[in-house]
mmCIF file of C-alpha atoms in Angstrom:
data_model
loop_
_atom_site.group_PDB
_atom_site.id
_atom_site.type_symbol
_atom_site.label_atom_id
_atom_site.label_comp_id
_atom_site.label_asym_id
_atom_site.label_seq_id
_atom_site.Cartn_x
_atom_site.Cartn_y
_atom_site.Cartn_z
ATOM 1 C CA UNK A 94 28.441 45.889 -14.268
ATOM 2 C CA UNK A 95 25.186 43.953 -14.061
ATOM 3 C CA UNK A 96 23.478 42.957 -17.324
ATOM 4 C CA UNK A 97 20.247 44.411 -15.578
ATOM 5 C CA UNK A 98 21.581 48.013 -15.246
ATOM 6 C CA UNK A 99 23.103 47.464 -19.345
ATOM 7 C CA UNK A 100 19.671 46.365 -20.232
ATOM 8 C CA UNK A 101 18.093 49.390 -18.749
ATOM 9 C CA UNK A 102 20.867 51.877 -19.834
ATOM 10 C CA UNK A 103 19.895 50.295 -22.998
ATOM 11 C CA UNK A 104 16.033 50.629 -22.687
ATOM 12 C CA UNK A 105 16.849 55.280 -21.754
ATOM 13 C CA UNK A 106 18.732 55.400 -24.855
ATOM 14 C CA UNK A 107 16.059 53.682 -27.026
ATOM 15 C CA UNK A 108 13.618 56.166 -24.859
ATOM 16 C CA UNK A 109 15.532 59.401 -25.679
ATOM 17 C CA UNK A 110 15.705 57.634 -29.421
ATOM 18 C CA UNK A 111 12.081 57.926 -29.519
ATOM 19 C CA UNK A 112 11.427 61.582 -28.373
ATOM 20 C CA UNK A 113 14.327 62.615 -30.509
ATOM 21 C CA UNK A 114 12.519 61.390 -33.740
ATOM 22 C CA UNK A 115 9.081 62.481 -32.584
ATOM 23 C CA UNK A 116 10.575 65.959 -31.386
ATOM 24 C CA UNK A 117 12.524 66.538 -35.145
ATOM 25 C CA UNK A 118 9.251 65.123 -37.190
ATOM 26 C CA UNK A 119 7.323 67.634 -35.559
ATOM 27 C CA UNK A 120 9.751 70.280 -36.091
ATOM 28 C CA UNK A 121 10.830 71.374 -32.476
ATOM 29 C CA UNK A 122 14.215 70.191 -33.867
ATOM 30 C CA UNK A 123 15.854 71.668 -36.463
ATOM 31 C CA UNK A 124 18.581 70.124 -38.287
ATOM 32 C CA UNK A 125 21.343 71.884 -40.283
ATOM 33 C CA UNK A 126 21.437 75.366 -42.021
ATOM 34 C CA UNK A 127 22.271 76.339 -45.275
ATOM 35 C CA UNK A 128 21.353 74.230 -48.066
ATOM 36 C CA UNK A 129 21.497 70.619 -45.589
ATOM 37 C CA UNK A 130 19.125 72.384 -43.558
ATOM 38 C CA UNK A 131 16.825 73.069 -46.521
ATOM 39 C CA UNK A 132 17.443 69.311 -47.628
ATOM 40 C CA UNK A 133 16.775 68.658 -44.076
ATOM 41 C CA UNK A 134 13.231 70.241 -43.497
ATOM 42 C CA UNK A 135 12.059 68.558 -47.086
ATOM 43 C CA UNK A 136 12.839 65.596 -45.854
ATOM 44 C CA UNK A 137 11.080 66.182 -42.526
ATOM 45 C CA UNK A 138 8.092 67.325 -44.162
ATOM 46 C CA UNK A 139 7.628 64.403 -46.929
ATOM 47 C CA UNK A 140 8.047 62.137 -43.745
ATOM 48 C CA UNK A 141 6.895 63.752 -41.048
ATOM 49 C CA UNK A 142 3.750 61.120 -40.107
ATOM 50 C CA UNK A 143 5.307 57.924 -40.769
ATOM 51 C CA UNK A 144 8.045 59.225 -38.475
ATOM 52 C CA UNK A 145 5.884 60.983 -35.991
ATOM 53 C CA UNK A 146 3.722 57.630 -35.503
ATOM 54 C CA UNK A 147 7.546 55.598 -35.127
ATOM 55 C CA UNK A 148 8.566 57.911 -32.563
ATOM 56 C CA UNK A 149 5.391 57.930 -30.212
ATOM 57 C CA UNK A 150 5.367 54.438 -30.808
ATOM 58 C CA UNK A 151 9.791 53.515 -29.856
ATOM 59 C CA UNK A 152 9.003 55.927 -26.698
ATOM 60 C CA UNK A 153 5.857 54.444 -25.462
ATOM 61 C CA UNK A 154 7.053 51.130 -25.335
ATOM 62 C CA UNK A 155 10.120 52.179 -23.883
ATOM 63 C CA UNK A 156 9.142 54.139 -21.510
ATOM 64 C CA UNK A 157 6.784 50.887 -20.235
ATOM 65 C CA UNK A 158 10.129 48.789 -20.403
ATOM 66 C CA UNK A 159 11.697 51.635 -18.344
ATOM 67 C CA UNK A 160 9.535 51.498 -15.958
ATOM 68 C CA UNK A 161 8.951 47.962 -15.803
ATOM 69 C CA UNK A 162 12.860 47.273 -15.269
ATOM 70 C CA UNK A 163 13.237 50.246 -12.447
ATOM 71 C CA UNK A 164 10.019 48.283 -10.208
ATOM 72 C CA UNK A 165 12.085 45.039 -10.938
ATOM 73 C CA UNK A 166 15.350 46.357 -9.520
ATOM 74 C CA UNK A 167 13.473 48.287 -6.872
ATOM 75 C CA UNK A 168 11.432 45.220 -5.820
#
């Protein structure tokens, strides 16, 4: 496999890391039930901006990598 295609492999997964946290600090993503879930949504909630602002941030940049990488194999 070519280290180019790893690196961008590499690059989705950090870009799906990124909506995954911004997605669960917002809430659209629930975690758990029972008492973990309870633990769960404090958790969320007490850190719910600093993670929010992390998320946006991992997929933005990401997503410019992403698309930086598919024009350089494409070109």
């Amino acid at each position: 496999m070519n280290y180019s295609v790893l690196g961008l492999i590499i690059e989705i997964l950090l870009l799906a890391c990124g909506v995954y946290l911004y997605l669960y600090a917002r809430g659209i993503i629930r975690r758990g039930s029972g008492e973990r879930g309870e633990r769960a949504e404090v958790f969320r909630r007490e850190n719910a901006t600093w993670m929010r602002l992390l998320g946006l941030l991992l997929a933005a940049l990401m997503l410019v990598n992403v698309v930086l990488h598919i024009g350089e194999l494409a070109g």
